[in-house]
CSV table of C-alpha atoms and ligand atoms in Angstrom, one decimal:
chain,number,residue,atom,x,y,z
A,976,MET,CA,-13.5,-30.7,2.2
A,977,SER,CA,-11.5,-29.6,5.2
A,978,LYS,CA,-13.4,-29.0,8.3
A,979,HIS,CA,-11.3,-25.9,9.0
A,980,HIS,CA,-11.5,-23.4,6.2
A,981,GLY,CA,-8.4,-21.5,7.2
A,982,LYS,CA,-6.4,-24.6,7.5
A,983,HIS,CA,-7.6,-25.8,4.2
A,984,ARG,CA,-6.3,-22.7,2.6
A,985,ARG,CA,-3.0,-22.9,4.4
A,986,ASP,CA,-2.4,-26.4,3.1
A,987,GLN,CA,-3.2,-25.4,-0.5
A,988,PRO,CA,-0.2,-25.2,-2.7
A,989,PRO,CA,0.3,-21.4,-3.3
A,990,GLY,CA,-0.3,-19.9,-6.7
A,991,GLU,CA,-2.8,-21.1,-9.2
A,992,THR,CA,-5.0,-22.8,-6.6
A,993,SER,CA,-5.6,-19.9,-4.3
A,994,SER,CA,-6.1,-17.5,-7.2
A,995,SER,CA,-8.7,-19.8,-8.8
A,996,ALA,CA,-10.3,-20.2,-5.3
A,997,LEU,CA,-10.5,-16.4,-5.1
A,998,GLN,CA,-12.1,-16.2,-8.5
A,999,ARG,CA,-14.7,-18.8,-7.5
A,1000,ASP,CA,-15.3,-17.0,-4.2
A,1001,VAL,CA,-16.1,-13.7,-5.9
A,1002,SER,CA,-17.8,-14.9,-9.1
A,1003,HIS,CA,-21.3,-15.0,-7.5
A,1004,ARG,CA,-21.0,-11.7,-5.7
A,1005,LYS,CA,-23.7,-9.2,-6.3
A,1006,THR,CA,-21.3,-6.3,-6.3
A,1007,GLY,CA,-19.6,-7.6,-9.4
A,1008,LYS,CA,-16.4,-6.2,-8.1
A,1009,VAL,CA,-13.5,-8.5,-8.9
A,1010,ALA,CA,-10.6,-6.5,-7.5
A,1011,GLY,CA,-9.0,-9.5,-5.8
A,1012,VAL,CA,-8.9,-11.2,-9.2
A,1013,ASP,CA,-8.0,-8.2,-11.3
A,1014,PRO,CA,-6.6,-5.4,-9.2
A,1015,ILE,CA,-6.7,-3.1,-12.2
A,1016,LEU,CA,-10.4,-2.8,-11.4
A,1017,ALA,CA,-9.9,-2.1,-7.7
A,1018,PRO,CA,-10.4,1.6,-7.4
A,1019,ALA,CA,-14.2,1.8,-7.7
A,1020,ALA,CA,-13.6,5.3,-6.4
A,1021,THR,CA,-13.2,7.9,-9.1
A,1022,GLY,CA,-10.1,10.0,-8.9
A,1023,ILE,CA,-7.5,7.3,-8.6
A,1024,VAL,CA,-5.5,6.6,-11.7
A,1025,THR,CA,-4.4,3.0,-11.9
A,1026,VAL,CA,-1.4,2.5,-14.2
A,1027,ARG,CA,-2.2,-0.1,-16.7
A,1028,PRO,CA,0.6,-2.6,-17.2
A,1029,GLY,CA,2.6,-1.9,-20.3
A,1030,THR,CA,1.5,1.7,-20.5
A,1031,ARG,CA,3.5,4.8,-19.7
A,1032,CYS,CA,2.6,6.7,-16.5
A,1033,ASP,CA,2.5,10.4,-17.2
A,1034,LEU,CA,2.3,12.1,-13.8
A,1035,GLY,CA,2.2,15.6,-15.4
A,1036,SER,CA,-1.3,14.7,-16.8
A,1037,ILE,CA,-2.8,13.7,-13.4
A,1038,ASP,CA,-4.5,16.5,-11.5
A,1039,ALA,CA,-3.1,16.4,-7.9
A,1040,ASP,CA,-5.9,18.9,-6.9
A,1041,ALA,CA,-8.8,16.6,-7.8
A,1042,GLY,CA,-11.5,16.6,-5.1
A,1043,GLY,CA,-14.2,14.5,-6.8
A,1044,GLY,CA,-16.7,17.3,-6.4
A,1045,LEU,CA,-17.0,16.5,-2.7
A,1046,ASP,CA,-16.7,18.9,0.2
A,1047,LYS,CA,-14.5,18.1,3.2
A,1048,GLU,CA,-17.4,17.3,5.6
A,1049,ALA,CA,-19.1,14.9,3.1
A,1050,ALA,CA,-15.8,13.2,2.4
A,1051,LYS,CA,-15.1,12.7,6.1
A,1052,ALA,CA,-18.5,11.1,6.6
A,1053,VAL,CA,-17.8,8.7,3.8
A,1054,LEU,CA,-14.3,8.0,5.2
A,1055,ALA,CA,-15.9,6.9,8.5
A,1056,THR,CA,-18.0,4.3,6.6
A,1057,GLU,CA,-14.9,3.1,4.7
A,1058,ARG,CA,-13.0,2.7,7.9
A,1059,ALA,CA,-15.8,0.6,9.3
A,1060,ARG,CA,-15.7,-1.7,6.2
A,1061,ILE,CA,-11.9,-2.1,6.6
A,1062,ALA,CA,-12.3,-3.0,10.3
A,1063,ALA,CA,-15.0,-5.6,9.7
A,1064,LEU,CA,-13.1,-7.2,6.8
A,1065,GLN,CA,-9.8,-7.2,8.7
A,1066,GLU,CA,-11.4,-9.2,11.4
A,1067,ARG,CA,-12.3,-11.9,8.9
A,1068,LEU,CA,-8.9,-11.8,7.2
A,1069,TYR,CA,-7.3,-12.2,10.7
A,1070,ALA,CA,-9.6,-15.1,11.6
A,1071,GLU,CA,-9.2,-16.8,8.3
A,1072,HIS,CA,-5.5,-16.9,8.8
A,1073,ALA,CA,-4.8,-17.8,5.2
A,1074,ARG,CA,-4.0,-14.7,3.2
A,1075,SER,CA,-2.6,-11.2,3.8
A,1076,LEU,CA,-2.6,-7.7,2.5
A,1077,LEU,CA,0.5,-5.5,1.9
A,1078,VAL,CA,-0.2,-1.8,1.5
A,1079,VAL,CA,2.7,0.2,0.1
A,1080,PHE,CA,2.8,4.0,0.3
A,1081,GLN,CA,5.3,6.0,-1.7
A,1082,ALA,CA,5.4,9.8,-2.1
A,1083,ILE,CA,7.7,12.8,-2.3
A,1084,ASP,CA,8.6,14.3,1.1
A,1085,THR,CA,5.4,15.9,2.7
A,1086,GLY,CA,3.3,13.8,0.3
A,1087,GLY,CA,1.1,12.5,3.1
A,1088,LYS,CA,2.2,9.0,3.8
A,1089,ASP,CA,2.1,9.3,7.6
A,1090,GLY,CA,-1.2,11.3,7.5
A,1091,SER,CA,-2.9,8.7,5.3
A,1092,ILE,CA,-1.8,5.8,7.5
A,1093,ARG,CA,-3.1,7.6,10.6
A,1094,ALA,CA,-6.4,8.5,9.0
A,1095,VAL,CA,-7.2,5.3,7.2
A,1096,PHE,CA,-6.1,2.7,9.8
A,1097,GLU,CA,-7.8,4.3,12.7
A,1098,GLY,CA,-10.1,1.8,14.3
A,1099,VAL,CA,-8.3,-1.2,12.9
A,1100,ASN,CA,-7.5,-3.9,15.4
A,1101,PRO,CA,-3.8,-3.3,16.1
A,1102,GLN,CA,-3.2,-7.0,16.6
A,1103,GLY,CA,-3.9,-7.6,12.9
A,1104,CYS,CA,-2.0,-4.7,11.5
A,1105,ARG,CA,1.7,-3.8,11.4
A,1106,VAL,CA,3.3,-0.6,10.0
A,1107,TRP,CA,6.9,-0.5,9.0
A,1108,SER,CA,8.7,2.8,8.1
A,1109,PHE,CA,11.9,2.3,6.0
A,1110,LYS,CA,14.7,4.8,6.6
A,1111,VAL,CA,18.3,4.9,5.3
A,1112,PRO,CA,19.5,1.3,5.4
A,1113,SER,CA,21.5,0.3,8.5
A,1114,ALA,CA,25.0,-1.2,8.1
A,1115,GLU,CA,23.6,-4.7,8.4
A,1116,GLU,CA,20.8,-4.1,5.9
A,1117,SER,CA,23.3,-2.6,3.4
A,1118,ASP,CA,25.3,-5.8,3.7
A,1119,HIS,CA,22.4,-7.8,2.1
A,1120,ASP,CA,20.6,-7.7,-1.2
A,1121,PHE,CA,18.3,-4.7,-1.4
A,1122,LEU,CA,15.0,-6.7,-0.9
A,1123,TRP,CA,16.2,-8.5,2.2
A,1124,ARG,CA,14.9,-6.0,4.8
A,1125,TYR,CA,11.5,-5.6,3.0
A,1126,HIS,CA,10.9,-9.3,2.6
A,1127,ALA,CA,11.6,-9.8,6.4
A,1128,LYS,CA,8.7,-7.4,7.1
A,1129,ALA,CA,6.2,-8.8,4.5
A,1130,PRO,CA,2.9,-9.8,6.1
A,1131,ALA,CA,2.2,-13.1,7.9
A,1132,ARG,CA,-1.1,-14.9,7.1
A,1133,GLY,CA,-4.1,-13.0,8.4
A,1134,MET,CA,-2.2,-9.7,8.6
A,1135,ILE,CA,-2.5,-6.3,7.0
A,1136,THR,CA,1.0,-4.8,6.7
A,1137,VAL,CA,1.7,-1.2,5.7
A,1138,PHE,CA,5.0,-0.1,4.2
A,1139,ASN,CA,5.7,3.6,4.8
A,1140,ARG,CA,8.3,3.8,2.1
A,1141,SER,CA,9.3,0.5,0.7
A,1142,HIS,CA,11.5,-1.5,-1.7
A,1143,TYR,CA,10.8,1.3,-4.2
A,1144,GLU,CA,13.2,3.6,-2.4
A,1145,ASP,CA,15.9,1.5,-4.1
A,1146,VAL,CA,14.9,2.8,-7.5
A,1147,LEU,CA,13.9,6.3,-6.3
A,1148,VAL,CA,16.2,8.0,-3.8
A,1149,VAL,CA,19.0,5.6,-4.7
A,1150,ARG,CA,18.6,6.6,-8.4
A,1151,VAL,CA,18.2,10.4,-7.7
A,1152,LYS,CA,21.2,10.5,-5.3
A,1153,ASP,CA,23.3,8.2,-7.5
A,1154,LEU,CA,23.9,5.7,-4.7
A,1155,VAL,CA,24.5,2.8,-7.0
A,1156,ALA,CA,25.4,2.5,-10.7
A,1157,GLU,CA,22.6,2.8,-13.2
A,1158,PRO,CA,22.7,-0.8,-14.4
A,1159,VAL,CA,22.2,-1.9,-10.8
A,1160,TRP,CA,19.1,0.2,-10.2
A,1161,ARG,CA,17.7,-0.5,-13.6
A,1162,ALA,CA,17.9,-4.3,-13.0
A,1163,ARG,CA,15.8,-3.8,-9.9
A,1164,TYR,CA,12.5,-3.1,-11.7
A,1165,ALA,CA,12.4,-6.7,-12.9
A,1166,GLN,CA,13.6,-7.9,-9.5
A,1167,ILE,CA,10.8,-6.0,-7.8
A,1168,ASN,CA,8.3,-7.4,-10.2
A,1169,ASP,CA,9.5,-10.9,-9.5
A,1170,PHE,CA,9.4,-10.3,-5.7
A,1171,GLU,CA,5.8,-9.0,-5.9
A,1172,ARG,CA,4.8,-11.8,-8.1
A,1173,MET,CA,6.2,-14.3,-5.6
A,1174,LEU,CA,4.3,-12.6,-2.8
A,1175,SER,CA,1.0,-12.6,-4.7
A,1176,ALA,CA,1.5,-16.3,-5.5
A,1177,SER,CA,2.0,-16.9,-1.8
A,1178,GLY,CA,-1.3,-15.4,-0.9
A,1179,THR,CA,-0.3,-11.8,-0.3
A,1180,THR,CA,-2.3,-9.1,-2.2
A,1181,VAL,CA,0.0,-6.2,-2.9
A,1182,LEU,CA,-1.7,-2.8,-3.1
A,1183,LYS,CA,0.5,0.2,-4.0
A,1184,PHE,CA,-0.4,3.8,-3.6
A,1185,PHE,CA,1.6,6.8,-5.0
A,1186,LEU,CA,0.4,10.0,-3.3
A,1187,HIS,CA,0.6,12.6,-5.9
A,1188,ILE,CA,1.1,16.2,-4.8
A,1189,SER,CA,2.0,19.3,-6.7
A,1190,LYS,CA,5.3,21.3,-6.2
A,1191,ASP,CA,3.3,24.3,-4.9
A,1192,GLU,CA,1.5,22.1,-2.4
A,1193,GLN,CA,4.9,20.8,-1.2
A,1194,ARG,CA,6.1,24.4,-0.6
A,1195,GLU,CA,3.0,25.1,1.5
A,1196,ARG,CA,3.5,22.0,3.6
A,1197,LEU,CA,7.2,22.7,4.1
A,1198,GLU,CA,6.3,26.3,5.1
A,1199,ALA,CA,3.7,25.0,7.5
A,1200,ARG,CA,6.3,22.8,9.1
A,1201,ILE,CA,8.7,25.7,9.5
A,1202,ALA,CA,6.0,28.1,10.9
A,1203,ASP,CA,4.3,25.8,13.4
A,1204,PRO,CA,6.3,24.7,16.4
A,1205,ASP,CA,4.2,21.6,16.8
A,1206,LYS,CA,5.3,20.6,13.3
A,1207,HIS,CA,9.0,21.3,13.8
A,1208,TRP,CA,9.7,17.6,14.6
A,1209,LYS,CA,8.5,16.8,11.1
A,1210,PHE,CA,10.7,19.3,9.4
A,1211,ASP,CA,14.0,18.0,8.0
A,1212,PRO,CA,16.3,20.6,6.5
A,1213,ALA,CA,17.4,17.9,4.0
A,1214,ASP,CA,13.9,18.2,2.5
A,1215,LEU,CA,14.8,21.6,1.1
A,1216,VAL,CA,17.8,20.0,-0.6
A,1217,GLU,CA,15.6,17.1,-1.9
A,1218,ARG,CA,13.1,19.7,-3.2
A,1219,LYS,CA,15.7,21.0,-5.6
A,1220,ALA,CA,15.7,17.5,-7.2
A,1221,TRP,CA,11.9,17.7,-7.7
A,1222,ASN,CA,12.1,16.9,-11.4
A,1223,ALA,CA,14.5,14.1,-11.0
A,1224,TYR,CA,12.2,12.5,-8.4
A,1225,GLN,CA,9.1,12.9,-10.6
A,1226,ALA,CA,11.0,11.2,-13.4
A,1227,ALA,CA,12.1,8.4,-11.1
A,1228,PHE,CA,8.5,8.0,-9.8
A,1229,ALA,CA,7.1,7.9,-13.3
A,1230,ASP,CA,9.6,5.2,-14.4
A,1231,ALA,CA,8.9,3.1,-11.3
A,1232,LEU,CA,5.2,3.3,-11.8
A,1233,THR,CA,5.6,2.4,-15.4
A,1234,GLU,CA,8.0,-0.4,-15.0
A,1235,CYS,CA,6.4,-2.0,-11.9
A,1236,SER,CA,2.7,-1.8,-12.7
A,1237,THR,CA,1.9,-5.5,-13.2
A,1238,PRO,CA,-1.4,-7.3,-13.5
A,1239,GLN,CA,-1.1,-8.6,-9.9
A,1240,ALA,CA,0.2,-5.4,-8.4
A,1241,PRO,CA,-0.6,-2.3,-10.4
A,1242,TRP,CA,0.2,1.2,-9.0
A,1243,HIS,CA,-2.6,3.5,-8.0
A,1244,VAL,CA,-1.9,7.2,-8.3
A,1245,VAL,CA,-3.9,9.2,-5.7
A,1246,PRO,CA,-4.5,12.9,-6.1
A,1247,ALA,CA,-3.2,14.0,-2.8
A,1248,ASN,CA,-3.3,17.8,-2.5
A,1249,ARG,CA,-6.5,17.6,-0.6
A,1250,LYS,CA,-5.9,15.4,2.4
A,1251,TRP,CA,-9.5,14.5,3.0
A,1252,TYR,CA,-10.0,13.3,-0.6
A,1253,ARG,CA,-6.8,11.4,-0.5
A,1254,ASN,CA,-7.8,9.6,2.7
A,1255,LEU,CA,-11.2,8.7,1.3
A,1256,LEU,CA,-9.7,7.3,-2.0
A,1257,VAL,CA,-7.1,5.2,-0.2
A,1258,ALA,CA,-9.6,3.9,2.4
A,1259,ARG,CA,-12.2,3.0,-0.2
A,1260,THR,CA,-9.6,1.2,-2.4
A,1261,ILE,CA,-8.4,-0.8,0.6
A,1262,ALA,CA,-11.9,-1.7,1.6
A,1263,ASP,CA,-12.8,-2.7,-2.0
A,1264,THR,CA,-9.7,-4.8,-2.3
A,1265,LEU,CA,-10.4,-6.6,1.0
A,1266,GLU,CA,-14.0,-7.1,0.0
A,1267,ALA,CA,-12.9,-8.7,-3.3
A,1268,MET,CA,-10.5,-11.0,-1.4
A,1269,ASP,CA,-13.6,-12.1,0.5
A,1270,PRO,CA,-12.0,-13.4,3.6
A,1271,ARG,CA,-14.2,-15.9,5.5
A,1272,PHE,CA,-14.5,-16.8,9.2
A,1273,PRO,CA,-13.3,-20.4,9.6
A,1274,ARG,CA,-15.9,-23.0,10.4
A,1275,ALA,CA,-16.0,-24.5,13.9
A,1276,GLN,CA,-13.6,-27.4,14.2
A,1277,ALA,CA,-16.4,-29.9,15.0
A,1278,ASP,CA,-20.2,-29.8,15.5
A,1279,ILE,CA,-20.5,-27.7,18.6
A,1280,SER,CA,-24.2,-26.8,18.4
A,1281,GLY,CA,-25.2,-29.1,21.3
A,1282,LEU,CA,-22.3,-28.2,23.6
A,1283,THR,CA,-22.9,-26.7,27.0
A,1284,VAL,CA,-20.3,-24.7,28.9
A,1285,PRO,CA,-19.5,-26.4,32.3
A,1286,ASP,CA,-19.8,-24.4,35.5
B,2136,AMP,P1,11.4,9.9,6.6
B,2136,AMP,O1,10.5,8.9,5.9
B,2136,AMP,O2,11.0,11.3,6.3
B,2136,AMP,O3,11.6,9.7,8.0
B,2136,AMP,O4,12.9,9.8,5.9
B,2136,AMP,C1,13.5,8.6,5.7
B,2136,AMP,C2,14.7,8.8,4.8
B,2136,AMP,O5,15.3,7.6,4.5
B,2136,AMP,C3,14.2,9.4,3.4
B,2136,AMP,O6,15.1,10.5,3.1
B,2136,AMP,C4,14.4,8.3,2.5
B,2136,AMP,O7,14.8,8.7,1.2
B,2136,AMP,C5,15.6,7.5,3.1
B,2136,AMP,N1,15.6,6.1,2.6
B,2136,AMP,C6,14.6,5.2,2.8
B,2136,AMP,N2,15.0,4.1,2.1
B,2136,AMP,C7,16.2,4.3,1.6
B,2136,AMP,C8,17.1,3.5,0.9
B,2136,AMP,N3,16.8,2.2,0.5
B,2136,AMP,N4,18.3,4.0,0.5
B,2136,AMP,C9,18.6,5.3,0.8
B,2136,AMP,N5,17.8,6.1,1.5
B,2136,AMP,C10,16.6,5.6,1.9
B,2137,MG,MG1,10.9,13.3,6.1
C-alpha cells in the first residue's frame, strides 16, 4: 500500500485498475449511488433525460418546460446546497490529484450555456477549475485534426474542466453549415466515442449536458437581447440566421446524442426553459457524479502526529 494515496493512483496503469478501484470505493456507500461506475444512473434529480446507449434520442418528446413541481425560490435554496457539495468535493478531487472531471455543455444559441456555468460553478475554487469556450477554429486549429484543440484543453489530474461548446461542434454547426463533406462528419461520431473512451480510461469522468430549450423560448431570449441595452453584447445578428436552421440543428443534436451516448459518457438532456430548474439539475448531477467518484484526501507522507512546529 502506497503511503501517498494520490501518488498511488497516479502510478496505477490507467483503465481497468482505476475503474475497479472506483467500484470498490463506492460499493460500501450508504447512498447506493454508483454514478461514477455507471454514469447512466448519475442524474438522481428527476427531470433530466439520460440517453441510454443504443437507443434513439427523440428531443421532440422531451418537455423543455419541465420544472419538477418546484418554485423558483425553493429551487434556488436547493441550488445553494448543491453548490456547497460541489465545492467540498472539488477540494478533495484537487487534493487527491489523481482523477479529473470534464463537463461538456452544448445547446442551441441562447440555450443557457454561459448562464449555467456562472450559476453552477459560483463558489468553486478557481484554482481547481478551468472553463474553455470554443469558437470558430483559428487557422492553426484548422490545420490539425478536429480533436486537437479539445484534447489540448482536457483536464489535468485534480481539475474540473468545463467545455462551453466542445468537440461536438464538429458534428453540429459543421454539419448544418455543410463545412465538411458528410462522410467526414459521419466518421466523427466513432472518433468522438474513441476519444471519450480514452479520456475515461485515463481517469477523466466525462459528463455531457445538452440544454434543451423550445423554439418559442429562443425567440423570447433573442428578443430580450435586442430590447435590453445591457444584453446587446450577447446579441449576435448571425443568431437570427442560425434560428432559421432550427430544425436542422435539432436533427444534428438528436443524432449526436444518439450516436455518442456511451456507457462511460452518456448524454444528459436538461429541460432548460426555466433557468433556475436547469441550474439545479446541472448542479445536482455534477455533485452526484463527484460524490460517486469519491475523491479522497491523500494521507500524510509520514507519521506526523508527534511533530512540533519550530519557532
Ligand atoms: P458563441 O459561443 O456564441 O460565442 O459563438 C461561437 C461560434 O463559434 C458559434 O457560432 C459556433 O457555432 C462557432 N463554432 C464553435 N466551434 C466551431 C467549429 N468547430 N467549427 C465551426 N464553428 C464553430
Ligand atoms: Mg452566441
